[in-house]
Every structure is written in structure tokens, then in C-alpha cells.
XYZ file of C-alpha atoms in Angstrom:
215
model
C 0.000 0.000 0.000
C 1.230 3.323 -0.842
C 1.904 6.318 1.613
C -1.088 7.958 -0.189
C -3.255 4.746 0.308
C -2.387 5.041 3.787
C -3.079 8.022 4.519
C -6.359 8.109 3.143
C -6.862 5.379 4.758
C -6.571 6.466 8.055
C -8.134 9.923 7.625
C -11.015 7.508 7.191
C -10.678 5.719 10.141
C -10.284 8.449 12.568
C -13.185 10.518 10.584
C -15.317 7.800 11.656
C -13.726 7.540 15.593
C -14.752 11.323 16.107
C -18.325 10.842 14.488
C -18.850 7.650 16.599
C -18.168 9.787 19.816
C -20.387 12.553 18.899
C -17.525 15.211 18.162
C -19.193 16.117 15.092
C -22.437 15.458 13.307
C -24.135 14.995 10.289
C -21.710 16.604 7.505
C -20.219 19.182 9.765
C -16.399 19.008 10.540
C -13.215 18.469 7.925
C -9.890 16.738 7.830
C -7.075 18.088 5.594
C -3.241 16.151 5.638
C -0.278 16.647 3.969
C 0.794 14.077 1.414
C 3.945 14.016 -0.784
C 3.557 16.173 -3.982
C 0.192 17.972 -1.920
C -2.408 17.188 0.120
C -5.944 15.070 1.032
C -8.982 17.116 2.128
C -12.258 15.723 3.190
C -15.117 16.778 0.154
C -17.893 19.400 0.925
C -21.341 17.620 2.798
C -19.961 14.344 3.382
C -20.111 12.590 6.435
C -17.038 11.748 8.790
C -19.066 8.494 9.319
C -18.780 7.330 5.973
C -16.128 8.669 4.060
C -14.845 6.713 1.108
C -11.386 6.870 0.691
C -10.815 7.137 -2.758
C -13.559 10.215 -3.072
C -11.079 12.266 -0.726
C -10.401 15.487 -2.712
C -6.465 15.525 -3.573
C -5.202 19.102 -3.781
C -1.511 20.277 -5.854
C 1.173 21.526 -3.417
C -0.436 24.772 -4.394
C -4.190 23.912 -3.321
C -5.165 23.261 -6.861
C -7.929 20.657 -7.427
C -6.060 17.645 -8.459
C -8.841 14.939 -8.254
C -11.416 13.555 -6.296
C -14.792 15.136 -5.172
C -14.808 18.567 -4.515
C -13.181 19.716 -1.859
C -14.388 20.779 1.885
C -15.611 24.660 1.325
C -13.834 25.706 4.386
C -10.059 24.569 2.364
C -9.072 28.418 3.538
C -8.997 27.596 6.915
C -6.495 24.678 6.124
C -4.648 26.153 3.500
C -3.981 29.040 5.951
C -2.685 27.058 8.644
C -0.366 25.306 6.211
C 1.026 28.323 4.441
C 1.565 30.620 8.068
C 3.010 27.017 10.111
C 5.177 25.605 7.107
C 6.842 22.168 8.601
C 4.655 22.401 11.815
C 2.041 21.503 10.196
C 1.210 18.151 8.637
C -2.704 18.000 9.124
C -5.381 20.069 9.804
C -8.729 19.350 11.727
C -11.897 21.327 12.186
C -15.099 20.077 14.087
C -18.362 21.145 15.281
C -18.026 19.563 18.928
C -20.748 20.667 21.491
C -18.676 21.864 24.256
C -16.590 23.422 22.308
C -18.930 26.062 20.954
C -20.796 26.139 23.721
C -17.790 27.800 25.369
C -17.484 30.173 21.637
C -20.279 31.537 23.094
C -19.605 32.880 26.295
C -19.566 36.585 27.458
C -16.858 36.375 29.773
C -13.871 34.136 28.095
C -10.832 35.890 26.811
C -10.593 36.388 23.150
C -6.826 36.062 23.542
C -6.547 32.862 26.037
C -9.999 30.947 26.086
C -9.177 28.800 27.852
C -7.532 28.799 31.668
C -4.719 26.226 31.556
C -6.790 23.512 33.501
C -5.031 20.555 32.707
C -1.393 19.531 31.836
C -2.275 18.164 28.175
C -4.472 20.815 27.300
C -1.364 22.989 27.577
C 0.851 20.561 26.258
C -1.289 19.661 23.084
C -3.249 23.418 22.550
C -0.704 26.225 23.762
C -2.566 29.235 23.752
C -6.584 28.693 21.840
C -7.189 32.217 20.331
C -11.154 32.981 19.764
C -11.976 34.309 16.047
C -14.979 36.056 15.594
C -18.023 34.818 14.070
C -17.946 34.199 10.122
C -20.207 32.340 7.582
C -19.400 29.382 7.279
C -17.248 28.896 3.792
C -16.334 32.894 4.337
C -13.102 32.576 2.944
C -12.587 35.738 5.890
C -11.607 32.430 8.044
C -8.783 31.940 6.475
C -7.528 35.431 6.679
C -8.411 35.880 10.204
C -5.872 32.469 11.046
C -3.400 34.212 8.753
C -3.655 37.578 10.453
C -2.150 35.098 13.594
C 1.124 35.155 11.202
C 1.873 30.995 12.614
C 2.012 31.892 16.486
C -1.391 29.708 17.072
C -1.853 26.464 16.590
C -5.458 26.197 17.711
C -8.398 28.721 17.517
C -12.042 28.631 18.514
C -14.563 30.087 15.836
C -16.985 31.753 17.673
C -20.508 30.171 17.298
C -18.842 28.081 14.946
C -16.127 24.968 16.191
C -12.573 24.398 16.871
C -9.846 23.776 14.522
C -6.551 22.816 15.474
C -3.361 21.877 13.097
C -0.352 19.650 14.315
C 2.681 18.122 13.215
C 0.562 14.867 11.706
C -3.194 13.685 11.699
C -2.786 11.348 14.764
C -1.538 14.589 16.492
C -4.333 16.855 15.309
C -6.804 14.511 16.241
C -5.711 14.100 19.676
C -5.194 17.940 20.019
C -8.828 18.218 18.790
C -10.374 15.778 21.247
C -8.239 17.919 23.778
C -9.905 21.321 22.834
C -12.771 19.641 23.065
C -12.008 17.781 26.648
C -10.735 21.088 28.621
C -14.139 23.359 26.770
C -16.323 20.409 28.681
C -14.176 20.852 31.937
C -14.205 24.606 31.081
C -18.035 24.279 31.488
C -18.119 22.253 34.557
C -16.475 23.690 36.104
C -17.658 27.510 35.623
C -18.460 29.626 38.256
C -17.056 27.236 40.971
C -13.440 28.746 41.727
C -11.343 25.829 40.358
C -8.280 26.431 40.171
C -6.103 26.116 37.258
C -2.700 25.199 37.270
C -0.001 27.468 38.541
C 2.035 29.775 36.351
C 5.079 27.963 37.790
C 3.754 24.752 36.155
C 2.449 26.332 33.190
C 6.029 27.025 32.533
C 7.736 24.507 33.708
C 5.519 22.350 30.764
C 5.999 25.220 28.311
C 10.184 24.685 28.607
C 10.188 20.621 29.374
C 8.344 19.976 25.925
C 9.088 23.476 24.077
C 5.370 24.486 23.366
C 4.447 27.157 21.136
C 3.342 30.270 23.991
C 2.463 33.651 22.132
């Protein structure tokens, strides 16, 4: 099997993982990777629980339509990401998980930070989530808004809208995503309570031990 069979292969597979869980619905939510020569995007209104592999849209190093059906019509977003992280990147994922925009939407949370570092991996996996604003979804405004972040984010939180994170490779992005969307539900939890979040002492202390992206 091929490194391209493979990797369509397993954007597949962990498609389906996050749709079985509920961390996207219906034909919400889309998967971009890099591949030799370009990369594989998930198409426009299909489903993470049943993507065929060989409909994955396959896009030029330059984003140009290569084959495949046509591609998700959020591809700014991705492309973005890509062309702001270089080498950091190596996949790209964007979902419509509950807790996640539940927490787009409140009054209080800082546009800069949204989240308090609460846990050790949401740290170590999110750095810094910054909140965009609101935009239509398919406003190609998304990507310029992740490019206005000139690479110093890794993660953002589109208001009313879903996370999306990038990552060295898909595994990583996934993870990172199920992350976002693990600290928004303890985020919510634990609101209004007085939990404490970790230290700043032990915020850096993680930030030097595994070198994490902090602007």
C-alpha cells in the first residue's frame, strides 16, 4: 500500500472515531493532511461516518484541485494554517463539537486565552486557543483571520462556529482536537465554581520541558 493509500486510509478511520463519539455530526467538521507532492482534504457535505477513501479530494502543493470530489468549502482555513506554520504543520482538523462552541459563546472568556490552563495536556497539546470572531461558514474571511495570527497559534475557537486545530501529523491533530474539546467540557463544569487552574510555575515549567508554542 502506498503512503497515499495510507493516509487516506486512516483519515477515514479516525473521521469515523470522532463521528462515533459525537464530536461532530451529520456533515459538519473536515480533515485536511499533507501528502507528498500535496495534500488530502475531506469533500464538501460528506459525512465523517462514511467517508470513502478514494472520493477524498487531492489538492496540488499549491491547493489546486487535483482529483477527487470537490473539496471541503472551508479549504481556507487549512490552506492558511499550512502556508503561516510551514513544517509544523502536517494536518489540519476542524469540528463542530458541542462543548466546544458552547464555550465560543460565552460573554466572559478571553478572546486572547480561552481557555484557563486547567489541565497539563491541554497545555501541552493546545498552547494558547485564540477565539476568532463569528464568520459564515465557507467565508473565505476564516482563512484570513488564522493568517492575520502570522503561525504563532496552533489552535483557535470560531466563535458560534467549532474548533480547529493543526499539528505536526493527523494522529496529532486529532488528539489535540479531542483535547480542545475535553478542557471546553471541563471549562463548562467547572464555571463559576473557583477551580483552580494550574499554577504559572507549572504552566512554565511544561511550556520549557516539551518546548510548546506560547504567544
Amino acid at each position: 500500500m502506498s503512503d497515499e493509500s495510507k493516509a487516506r486510509e486512516e483519515i477515514c478511520r479516525l473521521a469515523r472515531s470522532l463521528f462515533d463519539r459525537g464530536l461532530t455530526n451529520g456533515s459538519s467538521g473536515n480533515i485536511s493532511a499533507r501528502i507528498e507532492g500535496g495534500f488530502l482534504v475531506t469533500p464538501t457535505g460528506a459525512s465523517f461516518g462514511s467517508l470513502d477513501p478514494a472520493q477524498l479530494t487531492k489538492l496540488g502543493s499549491d491547493f489546486a484541485y487535483v482529483e477527487g470530489d470537490k473539496p471541503t468549502k472551508e479549504l481556507p482555513l487549512h490552506s492558511a494554517f499550512y502556508d503561516t506554520r510551514g513544517a509544523k504543520t502536517g494536518a489540519v482538523v476542524h469540528l463542530h463539537s458541542t462543548h466546544s462552541v458552547a464555550v465560543s459563546m460565552l460573554p466572559e472568556i478571553d478572546a486572547d486565552c480561552v481557555f484557563e490552563p486547567l489541565t497539563a495536556y491541554s497545555v501541552m497539546r493546545l498552547g494558547k486557543v485564540k477565539l476568532l470572531p463569528y464568520f459564515r461558514p465557507g467565508d473565505p474571511a476564516m482563512g484570513e483571520a488564522v493568517r492575520g495570527l502570522v503561525g504563532k497559534r496552533s489552535s483557535v475557537l470560531l466563535a458560534n462556529h467549532g474548533p480547529v486545530v493543526a499539528a505536526k501529523d493527523l494522529q496529532a491533530a486529532v488528539y489535540a482536537a479531542e483535547e480542545l474539546e475535553e478542557v471546553a467540557r471541563l471549562t463548562l463544569l467547572t464555571r463559576n465554581l473557583g477551580a483552580l487552574p494550574l499554577s504559572e510555575r507549572a504552566v512554565v515549567d511544561l511550556r520549557r520541558h516539551f518546548e510548546i508554542d506560547w504567544e
